[in-house]
Short mmCIF file of C-alpha atoms and ligand atoms in Angstrom, two decimals:
data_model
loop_
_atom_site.label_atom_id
_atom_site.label_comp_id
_atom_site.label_asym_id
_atom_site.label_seq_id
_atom_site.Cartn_x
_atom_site.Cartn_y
_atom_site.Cartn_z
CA UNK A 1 83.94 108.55 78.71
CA UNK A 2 87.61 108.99 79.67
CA UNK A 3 88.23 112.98 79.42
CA UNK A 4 91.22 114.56 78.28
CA UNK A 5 94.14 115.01 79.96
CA UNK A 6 97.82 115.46 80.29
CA UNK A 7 99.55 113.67 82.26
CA UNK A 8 103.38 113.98 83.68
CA UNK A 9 105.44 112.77 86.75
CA UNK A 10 109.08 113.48 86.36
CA UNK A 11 109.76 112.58 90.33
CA UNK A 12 112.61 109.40 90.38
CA UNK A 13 111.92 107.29 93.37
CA UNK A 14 114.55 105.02 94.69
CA UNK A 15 112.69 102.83 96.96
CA UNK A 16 113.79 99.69 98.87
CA UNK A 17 115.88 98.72 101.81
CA UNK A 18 118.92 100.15 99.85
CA UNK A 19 117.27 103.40 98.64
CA UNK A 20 119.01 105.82 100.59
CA UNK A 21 122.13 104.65 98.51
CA UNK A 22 120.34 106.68 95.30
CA UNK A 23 121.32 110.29 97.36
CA UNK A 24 125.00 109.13 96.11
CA UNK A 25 123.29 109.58 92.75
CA UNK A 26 121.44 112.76 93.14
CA UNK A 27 123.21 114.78 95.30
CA UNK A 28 126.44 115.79 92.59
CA UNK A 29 123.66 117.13 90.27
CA UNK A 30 122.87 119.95 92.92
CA UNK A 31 125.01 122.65 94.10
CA UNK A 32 127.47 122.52 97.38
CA UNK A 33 124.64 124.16 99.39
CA UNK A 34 122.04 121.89 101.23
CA UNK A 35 118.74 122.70 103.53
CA UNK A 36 118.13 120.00 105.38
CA UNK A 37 114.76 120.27 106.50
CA UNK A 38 113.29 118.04 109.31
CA UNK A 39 110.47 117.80 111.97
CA UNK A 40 110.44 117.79 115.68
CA UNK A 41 113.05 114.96 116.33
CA UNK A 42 112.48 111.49 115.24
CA UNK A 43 114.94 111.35 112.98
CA UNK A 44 117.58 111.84 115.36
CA UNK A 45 116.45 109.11 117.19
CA UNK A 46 115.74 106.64 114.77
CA UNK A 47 119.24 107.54 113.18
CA UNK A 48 118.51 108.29 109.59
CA UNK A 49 119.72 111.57 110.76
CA UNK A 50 123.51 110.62 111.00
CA UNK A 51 123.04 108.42 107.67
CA UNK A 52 121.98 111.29 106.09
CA UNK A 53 124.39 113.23 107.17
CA UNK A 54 127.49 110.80 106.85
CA UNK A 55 126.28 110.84 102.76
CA UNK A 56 126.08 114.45 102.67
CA UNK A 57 129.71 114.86 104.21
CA UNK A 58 130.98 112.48 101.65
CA UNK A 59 129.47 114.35 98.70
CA UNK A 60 131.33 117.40 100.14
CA UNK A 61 127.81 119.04 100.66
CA UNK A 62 127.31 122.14 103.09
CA UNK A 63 124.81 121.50 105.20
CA UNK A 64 122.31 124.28 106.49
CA UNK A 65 120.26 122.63 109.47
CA UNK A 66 116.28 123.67 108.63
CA UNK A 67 114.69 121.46 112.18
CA UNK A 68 111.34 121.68 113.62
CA UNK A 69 108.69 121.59 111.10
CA UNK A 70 105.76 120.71 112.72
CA UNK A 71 102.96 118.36 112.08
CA UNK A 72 100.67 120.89 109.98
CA UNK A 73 103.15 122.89 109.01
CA UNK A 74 102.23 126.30 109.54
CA UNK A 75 102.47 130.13 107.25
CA UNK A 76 105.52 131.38 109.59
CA UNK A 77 107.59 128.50 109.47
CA UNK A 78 107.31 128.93 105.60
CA UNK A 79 108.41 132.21 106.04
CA UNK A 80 111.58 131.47 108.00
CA UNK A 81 112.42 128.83 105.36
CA UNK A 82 112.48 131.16 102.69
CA UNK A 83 114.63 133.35 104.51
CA UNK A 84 116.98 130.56 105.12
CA UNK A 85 117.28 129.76 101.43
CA UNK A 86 118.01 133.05 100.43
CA UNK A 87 120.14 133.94 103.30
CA UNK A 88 122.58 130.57 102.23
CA UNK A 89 122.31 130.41 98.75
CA UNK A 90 120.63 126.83 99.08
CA UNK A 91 120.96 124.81 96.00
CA UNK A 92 118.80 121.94 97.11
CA UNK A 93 116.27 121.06 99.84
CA UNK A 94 116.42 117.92 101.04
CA UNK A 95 113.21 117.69 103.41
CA UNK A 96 113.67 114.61 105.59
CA UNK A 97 110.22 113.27 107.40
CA UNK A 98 106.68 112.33 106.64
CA UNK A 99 104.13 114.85 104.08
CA UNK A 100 104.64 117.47 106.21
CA UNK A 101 108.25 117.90 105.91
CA UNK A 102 107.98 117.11 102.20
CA UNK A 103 104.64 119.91 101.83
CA UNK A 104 106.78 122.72 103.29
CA UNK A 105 110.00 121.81 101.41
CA UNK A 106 107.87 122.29 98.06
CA UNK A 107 106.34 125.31 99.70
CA UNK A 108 109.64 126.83 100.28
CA UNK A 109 111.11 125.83 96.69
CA UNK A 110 107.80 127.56 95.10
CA UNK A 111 107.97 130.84 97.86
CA UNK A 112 111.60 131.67 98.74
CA UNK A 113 111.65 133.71 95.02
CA UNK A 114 108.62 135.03 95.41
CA UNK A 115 108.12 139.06 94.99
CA UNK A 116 104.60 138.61 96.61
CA UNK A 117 103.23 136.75 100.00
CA UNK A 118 103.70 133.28 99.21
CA UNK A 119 100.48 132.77 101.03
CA UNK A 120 97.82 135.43 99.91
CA UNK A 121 99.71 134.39 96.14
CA UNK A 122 99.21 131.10 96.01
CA UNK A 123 96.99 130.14 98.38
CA UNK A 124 94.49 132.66 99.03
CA UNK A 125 94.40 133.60 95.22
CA UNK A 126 95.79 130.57 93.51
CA UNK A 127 98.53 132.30 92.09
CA UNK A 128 100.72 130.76 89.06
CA UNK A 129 104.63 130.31 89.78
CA UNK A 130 106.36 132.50 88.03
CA UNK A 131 109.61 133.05 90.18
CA UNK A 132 112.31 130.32 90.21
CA UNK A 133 112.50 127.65 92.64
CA UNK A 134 114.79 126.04 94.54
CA UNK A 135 115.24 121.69 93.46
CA UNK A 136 113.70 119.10 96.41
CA UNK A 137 114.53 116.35 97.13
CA UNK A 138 112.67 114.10 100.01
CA UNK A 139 113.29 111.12 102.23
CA UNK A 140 110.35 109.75 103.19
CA UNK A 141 109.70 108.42 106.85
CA UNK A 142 105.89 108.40 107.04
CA UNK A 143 103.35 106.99 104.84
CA UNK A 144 100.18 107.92 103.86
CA UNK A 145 100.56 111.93 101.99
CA UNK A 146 101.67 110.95 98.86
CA UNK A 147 103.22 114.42 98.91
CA UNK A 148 107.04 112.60 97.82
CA UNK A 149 105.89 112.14 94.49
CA UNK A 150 103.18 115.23 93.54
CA UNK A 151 103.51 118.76 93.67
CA UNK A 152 100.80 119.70 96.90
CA UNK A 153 101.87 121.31 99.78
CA UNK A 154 99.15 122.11 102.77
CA UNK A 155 99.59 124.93 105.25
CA UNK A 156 98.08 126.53 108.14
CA UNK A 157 97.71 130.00 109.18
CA UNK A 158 97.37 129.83 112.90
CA UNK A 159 96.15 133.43 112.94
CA UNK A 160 93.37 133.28 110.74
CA UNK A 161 92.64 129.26 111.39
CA UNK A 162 92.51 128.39 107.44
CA UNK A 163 94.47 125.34 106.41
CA UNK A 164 94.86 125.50 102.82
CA UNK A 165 96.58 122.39 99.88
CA UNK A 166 97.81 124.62 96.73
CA UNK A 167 98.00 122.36 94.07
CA UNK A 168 101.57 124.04 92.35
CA UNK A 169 103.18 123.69 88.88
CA UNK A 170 105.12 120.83 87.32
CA UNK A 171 108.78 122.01 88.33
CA UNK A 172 107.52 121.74 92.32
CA UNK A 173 107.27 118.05 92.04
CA UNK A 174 110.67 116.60 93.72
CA UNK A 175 113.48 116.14 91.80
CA UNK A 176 113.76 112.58 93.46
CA UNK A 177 112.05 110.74 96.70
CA UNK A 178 113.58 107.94 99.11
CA UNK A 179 111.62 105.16 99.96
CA UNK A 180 113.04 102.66 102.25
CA UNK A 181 109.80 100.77 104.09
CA UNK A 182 112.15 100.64 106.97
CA UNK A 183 112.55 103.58 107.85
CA UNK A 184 108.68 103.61 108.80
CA UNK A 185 108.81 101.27 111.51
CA UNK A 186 108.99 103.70 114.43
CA UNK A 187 106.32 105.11 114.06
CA UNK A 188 103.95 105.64 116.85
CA UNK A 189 101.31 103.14 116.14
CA UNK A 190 98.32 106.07 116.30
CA UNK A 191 100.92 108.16 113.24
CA UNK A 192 100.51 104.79 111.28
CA UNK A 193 96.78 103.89 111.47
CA UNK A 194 96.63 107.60 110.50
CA UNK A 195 98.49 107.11 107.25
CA UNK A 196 96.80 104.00 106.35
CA UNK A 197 93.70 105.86 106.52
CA UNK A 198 94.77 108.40 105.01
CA UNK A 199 95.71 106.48 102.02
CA UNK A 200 92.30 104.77 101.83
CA UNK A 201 90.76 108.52 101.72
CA UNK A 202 92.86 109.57 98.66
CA UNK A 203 91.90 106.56 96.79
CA UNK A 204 88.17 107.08 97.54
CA UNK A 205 88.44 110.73 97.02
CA UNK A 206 89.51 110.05 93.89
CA UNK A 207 86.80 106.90 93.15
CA UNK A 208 83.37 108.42 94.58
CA UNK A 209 82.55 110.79 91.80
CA UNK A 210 81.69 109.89 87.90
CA UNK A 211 79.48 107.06 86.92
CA UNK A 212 81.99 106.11 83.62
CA UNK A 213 83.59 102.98 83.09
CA UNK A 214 86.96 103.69 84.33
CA UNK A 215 90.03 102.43 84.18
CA UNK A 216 91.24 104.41 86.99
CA UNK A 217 88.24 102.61 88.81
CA UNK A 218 89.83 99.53 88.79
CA UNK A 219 93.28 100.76 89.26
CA UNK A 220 91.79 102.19 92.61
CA UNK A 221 89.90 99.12 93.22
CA UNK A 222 93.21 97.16 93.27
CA UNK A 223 94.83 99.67 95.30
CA UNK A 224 92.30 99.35 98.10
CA UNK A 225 92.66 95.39 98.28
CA UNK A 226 96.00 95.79 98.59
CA UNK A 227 95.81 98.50 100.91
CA UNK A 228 93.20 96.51 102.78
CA UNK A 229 95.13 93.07 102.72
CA UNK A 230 98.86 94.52 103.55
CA UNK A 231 97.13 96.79 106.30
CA UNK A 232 95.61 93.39 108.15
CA UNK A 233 99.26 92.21 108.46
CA UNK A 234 100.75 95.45 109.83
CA UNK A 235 98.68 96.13 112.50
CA UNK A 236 99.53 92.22 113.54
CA UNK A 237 103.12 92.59 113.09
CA UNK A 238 104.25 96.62 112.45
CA UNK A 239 108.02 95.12 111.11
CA UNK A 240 106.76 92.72 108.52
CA UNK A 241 108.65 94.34 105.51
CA UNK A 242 106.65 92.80 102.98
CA UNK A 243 103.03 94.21 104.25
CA UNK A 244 104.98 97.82 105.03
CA UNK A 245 106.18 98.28 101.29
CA UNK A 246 103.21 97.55 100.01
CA UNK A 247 101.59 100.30 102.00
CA UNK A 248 103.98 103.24 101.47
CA UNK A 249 103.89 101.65 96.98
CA UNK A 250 100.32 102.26 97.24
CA UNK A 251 100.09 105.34 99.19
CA UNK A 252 102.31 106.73 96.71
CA UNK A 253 100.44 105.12 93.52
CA UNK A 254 97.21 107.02 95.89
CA UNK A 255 97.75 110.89 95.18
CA UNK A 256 100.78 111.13 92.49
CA UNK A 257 98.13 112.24 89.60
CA UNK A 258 97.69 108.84 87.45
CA UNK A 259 94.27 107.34 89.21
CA UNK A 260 92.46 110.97 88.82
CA UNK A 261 93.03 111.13 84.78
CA UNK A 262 90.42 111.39 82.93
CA UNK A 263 87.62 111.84 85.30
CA UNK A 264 85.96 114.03 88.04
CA UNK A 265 87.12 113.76 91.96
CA UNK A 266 85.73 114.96 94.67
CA UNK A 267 88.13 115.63 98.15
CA UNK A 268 85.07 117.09 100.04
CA UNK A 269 86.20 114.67 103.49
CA UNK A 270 89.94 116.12 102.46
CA UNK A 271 87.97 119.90 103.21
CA UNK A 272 86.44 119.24 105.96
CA UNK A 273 88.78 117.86 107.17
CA UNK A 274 91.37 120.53 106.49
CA UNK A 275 89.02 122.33 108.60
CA UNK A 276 89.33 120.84 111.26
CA UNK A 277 92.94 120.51 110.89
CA UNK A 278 93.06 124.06 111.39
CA UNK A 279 91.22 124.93 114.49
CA UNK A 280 92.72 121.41 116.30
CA UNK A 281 95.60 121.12 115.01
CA UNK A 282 95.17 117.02 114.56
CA UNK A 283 96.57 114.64 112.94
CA UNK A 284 95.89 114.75 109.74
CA UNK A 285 94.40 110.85 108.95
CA UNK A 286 92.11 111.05 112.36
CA UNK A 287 90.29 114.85 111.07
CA UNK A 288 89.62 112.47 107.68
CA UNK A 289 88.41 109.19 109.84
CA UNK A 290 86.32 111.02 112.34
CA UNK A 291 84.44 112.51 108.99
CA UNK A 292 84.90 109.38 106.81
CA UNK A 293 81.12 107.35 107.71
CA UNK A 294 79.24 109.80 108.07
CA UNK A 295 80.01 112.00 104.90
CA UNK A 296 79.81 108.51 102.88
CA UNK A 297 76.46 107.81 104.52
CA UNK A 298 75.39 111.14 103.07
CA UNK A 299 76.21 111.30 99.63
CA UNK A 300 75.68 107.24 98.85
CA UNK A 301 72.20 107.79 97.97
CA UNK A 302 73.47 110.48 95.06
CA UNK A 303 76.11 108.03 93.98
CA UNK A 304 74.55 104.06 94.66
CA UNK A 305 75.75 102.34 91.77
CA UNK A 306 79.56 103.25 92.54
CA UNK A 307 78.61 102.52 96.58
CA UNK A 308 77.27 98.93 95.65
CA UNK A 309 80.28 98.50 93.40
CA UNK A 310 82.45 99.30 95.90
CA UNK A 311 80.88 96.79 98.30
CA UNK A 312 80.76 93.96 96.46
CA UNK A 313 84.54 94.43 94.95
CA UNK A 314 86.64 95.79 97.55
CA UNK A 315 84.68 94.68 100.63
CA UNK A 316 83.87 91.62 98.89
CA UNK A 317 79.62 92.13 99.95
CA UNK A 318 77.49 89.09 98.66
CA UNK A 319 74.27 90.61 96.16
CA UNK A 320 72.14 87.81 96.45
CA UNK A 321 68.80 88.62 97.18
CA UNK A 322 69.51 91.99 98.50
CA UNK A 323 68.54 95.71 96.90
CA UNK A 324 71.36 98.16 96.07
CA UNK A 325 70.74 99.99 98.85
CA UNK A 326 71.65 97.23 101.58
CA UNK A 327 74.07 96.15 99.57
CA UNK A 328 75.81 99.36 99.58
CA UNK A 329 75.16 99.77 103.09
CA UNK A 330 76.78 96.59 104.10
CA UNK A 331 79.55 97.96 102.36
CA UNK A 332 80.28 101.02 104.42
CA UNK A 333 78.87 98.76 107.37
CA UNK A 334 82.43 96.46 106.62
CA UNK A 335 84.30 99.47 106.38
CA UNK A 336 83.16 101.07 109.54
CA UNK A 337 84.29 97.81 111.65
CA UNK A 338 87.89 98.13 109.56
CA UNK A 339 88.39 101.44 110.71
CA UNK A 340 87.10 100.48 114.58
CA UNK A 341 89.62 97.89 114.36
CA UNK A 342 92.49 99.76 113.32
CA UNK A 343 92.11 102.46 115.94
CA UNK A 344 91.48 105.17 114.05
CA UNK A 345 89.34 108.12 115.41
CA UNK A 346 85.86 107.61 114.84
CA UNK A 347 84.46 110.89 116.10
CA UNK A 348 84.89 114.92 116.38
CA UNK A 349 84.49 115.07 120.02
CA UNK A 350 87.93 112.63 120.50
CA UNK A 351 90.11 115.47 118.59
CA UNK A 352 89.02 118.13 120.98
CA UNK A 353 85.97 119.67 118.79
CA UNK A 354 82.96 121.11 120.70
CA UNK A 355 79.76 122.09 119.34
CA UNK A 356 80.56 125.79 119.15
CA UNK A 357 83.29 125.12 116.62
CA UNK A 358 80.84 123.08 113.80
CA UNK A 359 79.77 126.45 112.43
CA UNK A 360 83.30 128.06 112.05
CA UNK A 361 84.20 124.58 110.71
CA UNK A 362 82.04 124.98 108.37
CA UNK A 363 82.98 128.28 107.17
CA UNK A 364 86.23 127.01 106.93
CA UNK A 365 85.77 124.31 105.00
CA UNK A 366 85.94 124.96 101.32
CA UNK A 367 82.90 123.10 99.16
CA UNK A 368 83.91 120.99 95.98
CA UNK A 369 82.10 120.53 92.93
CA UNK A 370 83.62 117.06 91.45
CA UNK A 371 81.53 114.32 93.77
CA UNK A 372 78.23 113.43 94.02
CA UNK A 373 76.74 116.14 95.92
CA UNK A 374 77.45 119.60 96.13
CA UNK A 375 77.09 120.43 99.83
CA UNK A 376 75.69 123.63 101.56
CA UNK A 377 77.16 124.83 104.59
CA UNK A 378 74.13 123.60 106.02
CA UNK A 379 74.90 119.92 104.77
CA UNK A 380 78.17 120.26 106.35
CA UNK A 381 77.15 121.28 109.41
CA UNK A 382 74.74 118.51 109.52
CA UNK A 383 77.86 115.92 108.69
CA UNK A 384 79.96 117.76 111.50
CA UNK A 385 76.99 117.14 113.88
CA UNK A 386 76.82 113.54 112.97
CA UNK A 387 80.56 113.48 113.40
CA UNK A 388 80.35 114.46 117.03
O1 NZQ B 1 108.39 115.68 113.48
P1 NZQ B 1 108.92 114.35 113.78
O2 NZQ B 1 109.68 114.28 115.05
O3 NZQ B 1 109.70 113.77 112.62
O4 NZQ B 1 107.66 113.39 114.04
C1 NZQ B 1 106.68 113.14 113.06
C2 NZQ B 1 105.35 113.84 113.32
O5 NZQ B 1 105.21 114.12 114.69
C3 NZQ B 1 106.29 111.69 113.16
N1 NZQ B 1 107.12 110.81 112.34
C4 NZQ B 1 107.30 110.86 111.01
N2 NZQ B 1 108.07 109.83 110.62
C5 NZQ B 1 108.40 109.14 111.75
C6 NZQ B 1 107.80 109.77 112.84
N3 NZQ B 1 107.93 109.31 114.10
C7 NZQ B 1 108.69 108.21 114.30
N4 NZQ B 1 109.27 107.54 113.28
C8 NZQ B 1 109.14 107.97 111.99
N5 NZQ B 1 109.71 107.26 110.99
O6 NZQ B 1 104.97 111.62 112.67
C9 NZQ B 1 104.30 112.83 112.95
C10 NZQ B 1 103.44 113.21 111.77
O7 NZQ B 1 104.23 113.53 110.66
P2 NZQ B 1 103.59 114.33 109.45
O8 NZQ B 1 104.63 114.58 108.45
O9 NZQ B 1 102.85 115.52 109.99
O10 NZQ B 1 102.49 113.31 108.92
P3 NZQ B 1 101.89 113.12 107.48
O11 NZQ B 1 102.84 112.40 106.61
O12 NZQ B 1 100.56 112.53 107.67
O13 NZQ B 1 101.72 114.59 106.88
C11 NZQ B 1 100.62 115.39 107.22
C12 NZQ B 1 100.62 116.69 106.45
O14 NZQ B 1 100.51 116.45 105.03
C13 NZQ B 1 99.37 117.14 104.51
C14 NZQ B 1 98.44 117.18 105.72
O15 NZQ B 1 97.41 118.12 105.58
C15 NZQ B 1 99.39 117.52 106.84
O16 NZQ B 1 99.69 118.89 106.86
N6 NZQ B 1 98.87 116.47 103.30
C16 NZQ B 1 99.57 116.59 102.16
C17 NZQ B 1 99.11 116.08 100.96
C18 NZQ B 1 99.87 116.19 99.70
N7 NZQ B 1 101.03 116.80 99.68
O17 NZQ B 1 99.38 115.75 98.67
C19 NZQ B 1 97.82 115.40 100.86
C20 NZQ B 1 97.28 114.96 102.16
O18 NZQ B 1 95.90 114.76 102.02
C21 NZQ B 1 97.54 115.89 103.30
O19 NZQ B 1 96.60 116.95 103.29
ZN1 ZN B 2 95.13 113.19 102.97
#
């Protein structure tokens, strides 16, 4: 049975080869004062930089440079953020880059206000907004978050090694999100792979857990053949526009709130591999591939029916003559060779982990209730292991 809900996503997206246009739209609704947030470079040499700029300038915008958010972004870059809103009087952030970019910029709308630590608030204690917050906007240059159109931001705390998604209120989502496929195509091939993937995790996050008849189900089911069919041609050829917007429309359609309505999800790989996140520092698609197989291979015995589902229509598995169990199996047997072919990372060892981090892995990884099977810390150890 479909359960209740509500269900809102005020974010306008402009997407296309001409989105970029739409910041002519947006930008007289904020205030003179803009934070332009960015990561460590690429946009500078890829030139959206000076595009951006060049439509700031012409909307007679101040501009307040915010550079160098890292991959991961991290508690004390949050910090200097907020003090850089407050310190300008920033009326909008426009956060220019890939999820993490577009996770801090929410981060610092939510925090810059804030009487308490933004971080033991709403992270360690899951504190409600209550301050104002500061509009975002985002240009998106990576694809695979989902993080332009819904209101999570991730961070890390180096110090302690937690990495930590808060889940904030309605007015963090951004006020608008630029999506021009192009502006995807230099990425390094390893950053892409990793956003594929990281799509595909989202939507089975979101699809291993419940037993109803769903119409998210089959929204998600659709979502991975397209993922799966557009991915197959941009591996082949990276600049094949067609194949690269259908990508960053699904990622987004992936994690902006509409395919988990109504039923349970689980994001127990998402934990884990948070947890890893934090004491590697990785990219954030390879800690969810290295996981992916064998936390599958784990819980499919709690959750068959979905598993052989999931074979037959997304990896397209012949029944005939064979028992649930090898049907499912083939299943995550088809994936496996998907991911191998893609690139992805495919073990713990290849992002640096040894066997005396599993157990503070483990400790770090937060256990979820919404999937199949609730795991202990020993279950997760014994995943990590298998990992290796
Ligand atoms: O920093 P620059 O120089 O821009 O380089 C970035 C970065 O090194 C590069 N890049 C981005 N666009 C590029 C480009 N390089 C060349 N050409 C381009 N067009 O790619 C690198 C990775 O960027 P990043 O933003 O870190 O990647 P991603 O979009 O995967 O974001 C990862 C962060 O998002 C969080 C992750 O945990 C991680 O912190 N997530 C956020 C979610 C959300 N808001 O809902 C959900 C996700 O599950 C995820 O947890
Ligand atoms: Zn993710």
């Amino acid at each position: 049975m479909l359960g209740n809900f509500t269900y809102c996503n005020p974010t306008k997206l402009y997407f296309g080869k001409d989105a970029l246009q739409g910041l002519n739209e947006e930008l007289p609704k904020y205030g003179k004062n803009v934070m332009l947030s960015y990561g460590g470079g690429s946009i500078k040499k890829n030139g959206i930089y000076e595009r951006i700029i060049e439509i700031l300038k012409f909307n007679g915008k101040t501009v307040v440079e915010d550079p160098g958010v890292m991959p991961n972004p991290t508690v004390a870059k949050l910090y200097e953020g907020c003090r850089t809103v407050k310190e300008n009087g920033i009326d909008l952030i426009l956060a220019v880059g890939g999820g993490s970019v577009c996770d801090y910029a929410k981060a610092v709308s939510a925090s810059a206000y804030c009487t308490e630590d933004p971080w033991e608030k709403y992270y360690l204690n899951g504190g409600k907004l209550e301050n104002k917050t500061v509009p975002v906007g985002c240009v998106l240059t990576m694809v695979g978050t989902g993080s332009e159109m819904n209101t999570t931001a991730v961070l890390t705390n180096t110090e302690t090694n937690w990495k930590i998604g808060h889940v904030f209120e309605e007015e963090i989502f951004p006020k608008f999100s630029i999506l021009n496929p192009e502006f995807t195509y230099t990425l390094p091939r390893h950053q892409m792979v990793a956003g594929f993937f990281d799509v595909m995790s989202h939507i089975l996050e979101q699809y291993f857990c419940g037993e109803d008849d769903n119409t998210s189900d089959y929204i998600m089911e659709g979502l991975l053949k397209s993922l799966i069919h557009s991915v197959a041609i941009a591996v082949k050829e990276p600049y094949n526009y067609e194949a690269r917007s259908n990508i960053m429309w699904t990622a987004t359609w992936a994690l902006n709130k509409l395919v988990e309505k109504g039923k349970s999800t689980d994001w127990q790989t998402h934990m884990i591999g948070q947890a890893i996140g934090a004491y590697t520092n990785a990219t954030h698609g390879m800690t969810l591939s290295a996981v992916t197989i064998p936390y599958l291979r784990y819980i499919l015995p709690y959750g068959l029916a979905k598993f052989k589902r999931y074979a037959i229509n997304v990896w397209n598995v012949t029944p005939n003559g064979k028992s649930d169990k090898e049907i499912s199996n083939e299943g995550l047997c088809a994936m496996e060779t998907w991911m191998k072919h893609l690139g992805l990372v495919m073990n713990l060892t290849d992002l640096g982990v040894t066997e005396d981090m599993l157990k503070r892995i483990a400790d770090a990884t937060l256990i979820m209730e919404g999937g199949y099977k609730i795991l202990t810390r020993d279950e997760v150890i014994k995943i990590l292991n298998e990992s290796m």
